mmCIF file of C-alpha atoms in Angstrom:
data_model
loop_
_atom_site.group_PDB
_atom_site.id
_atom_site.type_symbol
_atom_site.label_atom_id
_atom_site.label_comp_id
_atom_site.label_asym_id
_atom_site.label_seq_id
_atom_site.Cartn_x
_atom_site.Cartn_y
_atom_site.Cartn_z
ATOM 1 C CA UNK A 1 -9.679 -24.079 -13.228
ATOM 2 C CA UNK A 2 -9.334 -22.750 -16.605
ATOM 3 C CA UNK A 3 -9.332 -24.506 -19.828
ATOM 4 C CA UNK A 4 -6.642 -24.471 -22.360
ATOM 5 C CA UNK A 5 -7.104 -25.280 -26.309
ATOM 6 C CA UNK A 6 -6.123 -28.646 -26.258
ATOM 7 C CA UNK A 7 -8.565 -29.024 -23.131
ATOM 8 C CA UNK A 8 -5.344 -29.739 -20.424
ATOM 9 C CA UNK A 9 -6.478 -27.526 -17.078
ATOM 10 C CA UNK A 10 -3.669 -25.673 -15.942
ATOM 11 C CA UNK A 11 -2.665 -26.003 -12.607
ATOM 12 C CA UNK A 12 -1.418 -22.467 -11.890
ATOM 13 C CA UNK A 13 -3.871 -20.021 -11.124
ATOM 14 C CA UNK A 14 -3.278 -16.460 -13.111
ATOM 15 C CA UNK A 15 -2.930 -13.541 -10.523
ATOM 16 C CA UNK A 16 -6.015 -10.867 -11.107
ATOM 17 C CA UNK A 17 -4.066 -7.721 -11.492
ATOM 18 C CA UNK A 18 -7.529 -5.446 -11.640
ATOM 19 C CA UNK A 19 -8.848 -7.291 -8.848
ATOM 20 C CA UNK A 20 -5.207 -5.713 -7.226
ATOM 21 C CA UNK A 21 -6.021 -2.683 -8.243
ATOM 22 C CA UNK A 22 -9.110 -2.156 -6.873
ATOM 23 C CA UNK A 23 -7.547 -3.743 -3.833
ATOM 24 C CA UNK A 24 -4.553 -0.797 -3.859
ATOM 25 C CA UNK A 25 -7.610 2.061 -4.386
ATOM 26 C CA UNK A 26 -9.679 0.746 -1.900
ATOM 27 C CA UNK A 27 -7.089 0.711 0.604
ATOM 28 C CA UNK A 28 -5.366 4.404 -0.207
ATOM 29 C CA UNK A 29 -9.249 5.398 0.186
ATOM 30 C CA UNK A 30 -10.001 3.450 2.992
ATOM 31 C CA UNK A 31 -6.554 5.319 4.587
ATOM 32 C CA UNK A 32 -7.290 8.908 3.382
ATOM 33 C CA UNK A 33 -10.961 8.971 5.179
ATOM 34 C CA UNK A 34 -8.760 6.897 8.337
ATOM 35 C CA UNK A 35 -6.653 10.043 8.369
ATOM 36 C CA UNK A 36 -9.510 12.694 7.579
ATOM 37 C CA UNK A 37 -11.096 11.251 10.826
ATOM 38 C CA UNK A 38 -7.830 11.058 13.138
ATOM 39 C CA UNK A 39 -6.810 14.844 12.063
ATOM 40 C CA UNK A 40 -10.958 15.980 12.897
ATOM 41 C CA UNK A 41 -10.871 13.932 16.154
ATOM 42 C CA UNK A 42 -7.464 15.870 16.654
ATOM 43 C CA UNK A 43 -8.648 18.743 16.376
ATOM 44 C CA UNK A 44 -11.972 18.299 18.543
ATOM 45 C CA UNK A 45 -9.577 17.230 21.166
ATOM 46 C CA UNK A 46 -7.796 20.555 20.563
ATOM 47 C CA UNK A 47 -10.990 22.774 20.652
ATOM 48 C CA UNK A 48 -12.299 20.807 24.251
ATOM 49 C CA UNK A 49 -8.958 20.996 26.091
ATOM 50 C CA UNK A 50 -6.198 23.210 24.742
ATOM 51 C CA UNK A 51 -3.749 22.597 28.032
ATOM 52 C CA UNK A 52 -3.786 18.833 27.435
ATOM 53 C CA UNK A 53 -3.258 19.083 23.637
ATOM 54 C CA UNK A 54 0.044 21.718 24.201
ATOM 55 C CA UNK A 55 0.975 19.619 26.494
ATOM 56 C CA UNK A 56 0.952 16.449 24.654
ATOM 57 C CA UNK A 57 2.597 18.870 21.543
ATOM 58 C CA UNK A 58 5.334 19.321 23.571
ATOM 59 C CA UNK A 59 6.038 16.313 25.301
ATOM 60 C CA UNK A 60 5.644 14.779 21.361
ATOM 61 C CA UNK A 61 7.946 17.071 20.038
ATOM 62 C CA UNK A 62 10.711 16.670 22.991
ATOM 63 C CA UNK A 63 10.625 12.667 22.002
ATOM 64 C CA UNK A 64 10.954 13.053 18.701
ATOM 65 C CA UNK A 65 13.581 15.663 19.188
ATOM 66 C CA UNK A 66 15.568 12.270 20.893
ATOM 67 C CA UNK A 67 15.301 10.196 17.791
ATOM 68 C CA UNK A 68 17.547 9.648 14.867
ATOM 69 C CA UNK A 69 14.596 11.014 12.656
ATOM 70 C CA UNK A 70 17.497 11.008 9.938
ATOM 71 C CA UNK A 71 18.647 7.672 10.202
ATOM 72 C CA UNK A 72 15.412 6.403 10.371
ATOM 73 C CA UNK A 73 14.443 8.153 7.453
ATOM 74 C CA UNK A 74 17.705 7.135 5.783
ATOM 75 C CA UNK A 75 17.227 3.572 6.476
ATOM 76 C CA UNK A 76 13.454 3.587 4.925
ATOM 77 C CA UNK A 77 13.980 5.485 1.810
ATOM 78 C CA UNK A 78 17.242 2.790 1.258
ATOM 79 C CA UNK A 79 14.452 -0.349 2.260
ATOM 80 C CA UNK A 80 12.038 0.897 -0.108
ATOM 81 C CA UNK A 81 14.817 2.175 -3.139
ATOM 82 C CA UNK A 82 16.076 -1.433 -2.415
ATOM 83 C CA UNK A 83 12.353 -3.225 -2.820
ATOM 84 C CA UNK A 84 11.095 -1.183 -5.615
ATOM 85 C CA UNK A 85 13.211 -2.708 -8.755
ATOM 86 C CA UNK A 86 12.061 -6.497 -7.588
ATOM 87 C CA UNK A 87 7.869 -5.094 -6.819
ATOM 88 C CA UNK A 88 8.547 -3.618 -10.755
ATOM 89 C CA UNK A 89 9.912 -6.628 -11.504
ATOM 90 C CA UNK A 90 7.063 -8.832 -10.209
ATOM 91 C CA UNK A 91 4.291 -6.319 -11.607
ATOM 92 C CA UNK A 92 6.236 -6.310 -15.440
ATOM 93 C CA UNK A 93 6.120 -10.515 -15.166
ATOM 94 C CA UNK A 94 2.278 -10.427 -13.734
ATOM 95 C CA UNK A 95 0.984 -8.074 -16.560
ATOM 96 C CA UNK A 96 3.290 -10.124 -19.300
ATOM 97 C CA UNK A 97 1.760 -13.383 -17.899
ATOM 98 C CA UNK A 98 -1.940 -12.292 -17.688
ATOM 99 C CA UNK A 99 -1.023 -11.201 -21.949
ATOM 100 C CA UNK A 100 -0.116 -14.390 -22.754
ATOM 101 C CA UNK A 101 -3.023 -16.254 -21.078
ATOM 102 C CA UNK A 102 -5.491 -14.394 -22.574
ATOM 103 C CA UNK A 103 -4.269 -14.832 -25.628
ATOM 104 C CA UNK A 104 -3.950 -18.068 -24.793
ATOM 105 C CA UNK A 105 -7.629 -18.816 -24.093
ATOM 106 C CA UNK A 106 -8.544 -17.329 -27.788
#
């Protein structure tokens, strides 16, 4: 645990934003190559048997064709509008916090 100046240990542990960070990079990364292999396997599939691949195009697009893309899309931009002033929030208190305990530990 770390030690203040009068030598107390506090009991709270300080979040590492770099470490969370890294942690958001790695992951966007780790997705972008995820999604470089799906679209090559894609189109492999495409290249081997085109009649199976139109086929599954068009039985794809008919079912999406059935969905409320628009609500859908409504209702997720409205979730994520809705959870991005607390995430600021949160990441404005973190960065504050992680100022005053390292100047803190001088």
């Amino acid at each position: 645990m770390p030690r203040r100046k009068n030598g107390a240990t506090s009991a709270i542990r300080e979040p590492d934003i770099a470490q969370a960070d890294r942690f958001a990079q790695e992951t966007l990364s780790s997705a972008r190559a995820h999604a470089e292999r799906c679209l090559a396997d894609v189109i492999d599939y495409a290249r081997t048997s085109p009649e199976k691949a139109l086929l599954s195009a068009v039985a794809g697009g008919y079912v999406l064709r059935m969905l409320p893309l628009t609500r859908i899309l409504a209702a997720l931009v409205g979730v994520a509008l809705l959870l991005l002033k607390p995430a600021a929030l949160i990441f404005g208190v973190a960065k504050l916090w992680q100022k005053v305990q390292v100047r803190s530990l001088r």
